[in-house]
């Protein structure tokens, strides 16, 4: 048992509440996604028992195995946050409630076609390459409106918002990227009022992300501790 896990989780929720209190821009509906990639099922169970319900995974194989082992925890919600290969969409469509990492129409079309019709619409976030990094996942900011319009008309999906992983800033300051995402998100909502989600902020920068209107922060290390094993795919 790792008693620190519940401690770290509670501390993160306390800090979120404090930041909310101090800062008008922080959205009252800000959610914490516990990123459990490479972490074993017993640890995930511990975090669940400490009250956490939203979990993020990067690798389809881990998502499939862990969701099967934890199937009895019916209110546990899986968020898929990793790169998506088109031959892996079926499992994501079956298991996830939210997909944070959609950056092309073909993936969205497959998720739409493969989403079981007895499940609620799969929530889709468009991943934005906000730092214009070569060979990084995500669409460029200027391409968001076109992809959003294409996704919005697909059945079994709900266009829910945007996600970004800013390039590591030399001075640990991601405020520029976060501000750009906040403005992109507001523009998107003019066209699609229901697309309010803004997924940004990880263990090193989540406090700052919240002050720029993040509605979902994705915390791995800050909750589970350092990752020592290599993920498998
Ligand atoms: C691994 C990962 C995280 C969590 O990273 P930490 O720095 O450990 O909090 C969040 N988002 C994505 C997309 C990731 O791949």
Coordinates of C-alpha atoms and ligand atoms in Angstrom, one line a residue:
X1 CA 0.0 0.0 0.0
X2 CA 1.2 3.5 -0.8
X3 CA -0.4 5.8 1.7
X4 CA 1.1 8.8 -0.1
X5 CA -1.3 8.3 -3.0
X6 CA -4.4 9.3 -1.1
X7 CA -2.4 12.1 0.5
X8 CA -1.3 13.4 -2.9
X9 CA -4.7 13.2 -4.4
X10 CA -6.3 15.1 -1.5
X11 CA -3.6 17.7 -1.7
X12 CA -4.2 18.2 -5.4
X13 CA -7.9 18.7 -4.8
X14 CA -7.2 21.1 -1.9
X15 CA -5.0 23.1 -4.2
X16 CA -7.5 23.2 -7.0
X17 CA -10.1 24.6 -4.5
X18 CA -7.7 27.2 -3.3
X19 CA -6.8 28.3 -6.8
X20 CA -10.5 28.5 -7.7
X21 CA -11.1 30.7 -4.7
X22 CA -8.4 33.1 -5.6
X23 CA -8.9 33.3 -9.3
X24 CA -12.0 34.3 -11.3
X25 CA -10.8 32.7 -14.5
X26 CA -10.7 29.3 -13.0
X27 CA -13.6 27.3 -14.1
X28 CA -15.8 25.9 -11.4
X29 CA -16.2 22.6 -13.3
X30 CA -12.4 22.0 -13.6
X31 CA -11.8 18.2 -13.4
X32 CA -8.7 16.2 -12.4
X33 CA -7.9 13.3 -14.7
X34 CA -5.5 10.8 -12.9
X35 CA -3.1 9.6 -15.6
X36 CA -2.4 6.0 -14.7
X37 CA -0.2 5.0 -17.7
X38 CA 2.4 2.3 -16.8
X39 CA 0.8 2.1 -13.3
X40 CA -0.6 -1.3 -12.1
X41 CA -4.3 -2.0 -11.4
X42 CA -3.9 -2.2 -7.6
X43 CA -2.6 1.4 -7.5
X44 CA -5.4 2.5 -9.7
X45 CA -7.8 0.8 -7.3
X46 CA -6.2 2.7 -4.4
X47 CA -6.7 6.0 -6.1
X48 CA -10.3 5.0 -6.9
X49 CA -10.9 4.1 -3.3
X50 CA -9.5 7.5 -2.3
X51 CA -12.4 9.0 -4.3
X52 CA -11.0 9.5 -7.8
X53 CA -13.3 8.5 -10.7
X54 CA -11.6 9.9 -13.9
X55 CA -8.5 8.1 -15.2
X56 CA -6.4 8.7 -18.2
X57 CA -4.5 6.2 -20.3
X58 CA -2.1 6.7 -23.2
X59 CA -1.7 3.2 -24.6
X60 CA -4.6 1.1 -26.0
X61 CA -3.2 -2.2 -24.7
X62 CA -3.1 -0.8 -21.1
X63 CA -6.6 0.7 -21.5
X64 CA -8.0 -2.7 -22.7
X65 CA -6.3 -4.7 -19.9
X66 CA -7.0 -2.3 -17.0
X67 CA -10.6 -1.6 -18.0
X68 CA -11.3 -5.3 -18.1
X69 CA -9.8 -5.9 -14.7
X70 CA -11.6 -2.9 -13.2
X71 CA -14.9 -3.5 -15.0
X72 CA -16.8 -3.9 -11.7
X73 CA -16.0 -0.3 -10.8
X74 CA -18.9 0.9 -13.0
X75 CA -18.5 4.6 -12.2
X76 CA -14.9 4.7 -13.2
X77 CA -14.5 6.8 -16.3
X78 CA -11.7 6.3 -18.8
X79 CA -10.1 9.1 -20.8
X80 CA -7.9 8.2 -23.7
X81 CA -5.1 10.8 -24.0
X82 CA -2.4 9.1 -26.2
X83 CA -1.6 9.0 -29.9
X84 CA -4.2 7.0 -31.9
X85 CA -3.4 4.5 -34.6
X86 CA -6.3 3.9 -36.8
X87 CA -6.2 0.1 -36.3
X88 CA -6.7 0.7 -32.5
X89 CA -9.8 2.8 -32.6
X90 CA -12.3 0.0 -31.9
X91 CA -11.2 -0.6 -28.4
X92 CA -11.1 3.2 -27.6
X93 CA -14.6 3.6 -29.0
X94 CA -15.8 0.8 -26.8
X95 CA -14.1 1.7 -23.5
X96 CA -13.5 5.5 -23.3
X97 CA -15.9 8.2 -22.3
X98 CA -13.7 11.0 -23.5
X99 CA -10.9 11.0 -26.1
X100 CA -8.5 13.9 -25.7
X101 CA -6.2 13.2 -28.7
X102 CA -8.1 13.4 -31.9
X103 CA -6.2 15.3 -34.6
X104 CA -7.5 13.9 -37.9
X105 CA -10.9 13.3 -39.5
X106 CA -10.1 9.6 -40.3
X107 CA -9.7 8.8 -36.6
X108 CA -12.9 10.6 -35.7
X109 CA -14.8 8.8 -38.5
X110 CA -13.7 5.4 -37.2
X111 CA -14.5 6.3 -33.6
X112 CA -18.0 7.4 -34.7
X113 CA -18.6 4.2 -36.7
X114 CA -17.3 2.0 -34.0
X115 CA -18.9 3.6 -30.9
X116 CA -21.5 1.1 -29.6
X117 CA -24.9 2.7 -30.0
X118 CA -26.1 1.6 -26.5
X119 CA -23.4 3.9 -25.0
X120 CA -23.7 7.7 -24.7
X121 CA -21.9 9.8 -27.4
X122 CA -18.2 9.6 -27.2
X123 CA -16.8 13.0 -26.2
X124 CA -14.1 14.2 -28.5
X125 CA -11.4 16.8 -27.8
X126 CA -9.3 18.1 -30.7
X127 CA -5.6 18.0 -29.9
X128 CA -3.9 21.2 -30.9
X129 CA -0.1 21.5 -31.7
X130 CA -0.1 24.8 -29.9
X131 CA 3.7 25.2 -29.9
X132 CA 4.0 24.4 -33.6
X133 CA 6.4 21.6 -33.0
X134 CA 7.5 19.7 -36.0
X135 CA 6.5 16.0 -36.0
X136 CA 4.3 16.5 -32.9
X137 CA 0.7 15.3 -32.6
X138 CA -2.1 17.8 -33.0
X139 CA -3.6 20.1 -35.6
X140 CA -2.2 23.6 -36.0
X141 CA -4.4 26.3 -34.4
X142 CA -5.6 27.6 -37.8
X143 CA -6.9 24.1 -38.7
X144 CA -9.1 23.7 -35.7
X145 CA -12.3 25.2 -37.1
X146 CA -12.4 23.0 -40.2
X147 CA -11.8 19.8 -38.2
X148 CA -14.3 20.8 -35.6
X149 CA -17.0 21.3 -38.2
X150 CA -16.3 17.9 -39.7
X151 CA -16.4 16.2 -36.3
X152 CA -19.5 18.0 -35.2
X153 CA -21.7 16.3 -37.8
X154 CA -20.5 12.7 -37.1
X155 CA -23.0 10.5 -35.3
X156 CA -22.2 8.9 -31.9
X157 CA -19.6 11.6 -31.1
X158 CA -19.9 14.8 -29.2
X159 CA -17.5 17.6 -30.1
X160 CA -16.5 18.6 -26.5
X161 CA -13.5 20.9 -26.8
X162 CA -9.7 21.1 -27.1
X163 CA -6.6 19.6 -25.7
X164 CA -2.9 20.6 -25.8
X165 CA 0.5 19.6 -24.6
X166 CA 2.7 22.7 -24.8
X167 CA 6.4 22.3 -25.7
X168 CA 8.5 22.3 -22.5
X169 CA 9.2 25.9 -21.8
X170 CA 12.8 26.8 -20.8
X171 CA 11.7 28.8 -17.9
X172 CA 8.8 26.5 -16.9
X173 CA 6.4 29.2 -18.0
X174 CA 3.7 28.0 -20.3
X175 CA 1.5 31.0 -20.0
X176 CA 1.8 32.0 -23.6
X177 CA 0.7 28.6 -24.9
X178 CA -2.1 28.4 -22.3
X179 CA -3.3 31.9 -23.2
X180 CA -3.4 30.9 -26.9
X181 CA -5.4 27.8 -26.1
X182 CA -7.8 29.8 -23.9
X183 CA -8.5 32.2 -26.8
X184 CA -8.8 29.3 -29.3
X185 CA -11.3 27.7 -27.0
X186 CA -13.4 30.8 -26.7
X187 CA -13.4 31.1 -30.5
X188 CA -14.5 27.5 -30.9
X189 CA -17.3 28.0 -28.5
X190 CA -18.7 30.8 -30.6
X191 CA -19.2 28.3 -33.3
X192 CA -20.0 25.3 -31.1
X193 CA -21.3 26.4 -27.7
X194 CA -21.2 22.9 -26.2
X195 CA -17.5 22.5 -26.9
X196 CA -16.4 23.9 -23.5
X197 CA -13.8 21.5 -22.5
X198 CA -10.2 22.7 -22.3
X199 CA -7.7 19.9 -21.4
X200 CA -4.3 21.3 -20.5
X201 CA -1.9 21.2 -17.6
X202 CA 0.2 18.3 -16.3
X203 CA 2.1 17.6 -13.1
X204 CA 4.5 20.5 -13.6
X205 CA 2.2 23.2 -14.9
X206 CA -1.4 22.5 -13.9
X207 CA -1.8 25.3 -11.4
X208 CA -0.9 27.8 -14.2
X209 CA -3.2 26.0 -16.7
X210 CA -6.1 26.4 -14.3
X211 CA -5.6 30.2 -14.2
X212 CA -6.0 30.1 -18.1
X213 CA -9.3 28.4 -18.0
X214 CA -8.4 24.7 -18.1
X215 CA -11.4 22.5 -17.4
X216 CA -9.4 19.2 -17.3
X217 CA -6.0 18.8 -15.9
X218 CA -4.1 15.6 -16.5
X219 CA -2.0 14.5 -13.6
X220 CA 0.3 11.4 -13.6
X221 CA 3.4 11.9 -11.5
X222 CA 1.7 14.3 -9.1
X223 CA -0.8 11.6 -8.1
X224 CA 0.9 8.2 -8.8
X225 CA 4.6 9.2 -8.2
X226 CA 7.3 8.9 -10.8
X227 CA 7.0 6.4 -13.6
X228 CA 9.9 4.0 -13.6
X229 CA 8.6 1.4 -16.1
X230 CA 8.5 1.8 -19.8
X231 CA 5.0 1.7 -21.2
X232 CA 4.2 -1.1 -23.6
X233 CA 2.2 -0.8 -26.8
Ligands
LIG1 C1 1.8 11.2 -19.3 C2 0.9 12.3 -19.7 C3 0.3 13.1 -18.7 C4 0.7 13.1 -17.3 O1 2.1 13.5 -17.2 P1 2.7 14.0 -15.7 O2 3.7 14.9 -16.1 O3 3.2 12.7 -15.1 O4 1.6 14.5 -14.9 C5 -0.7 14.0 -19.1 N1 -1.1 14.1 -20.4 C6 -0.6 13.3 -21.4 C7 -1.1 13.4 -22.8 C8 0.4 12.4 -21.1 O5 0.9 11.6 -22.0

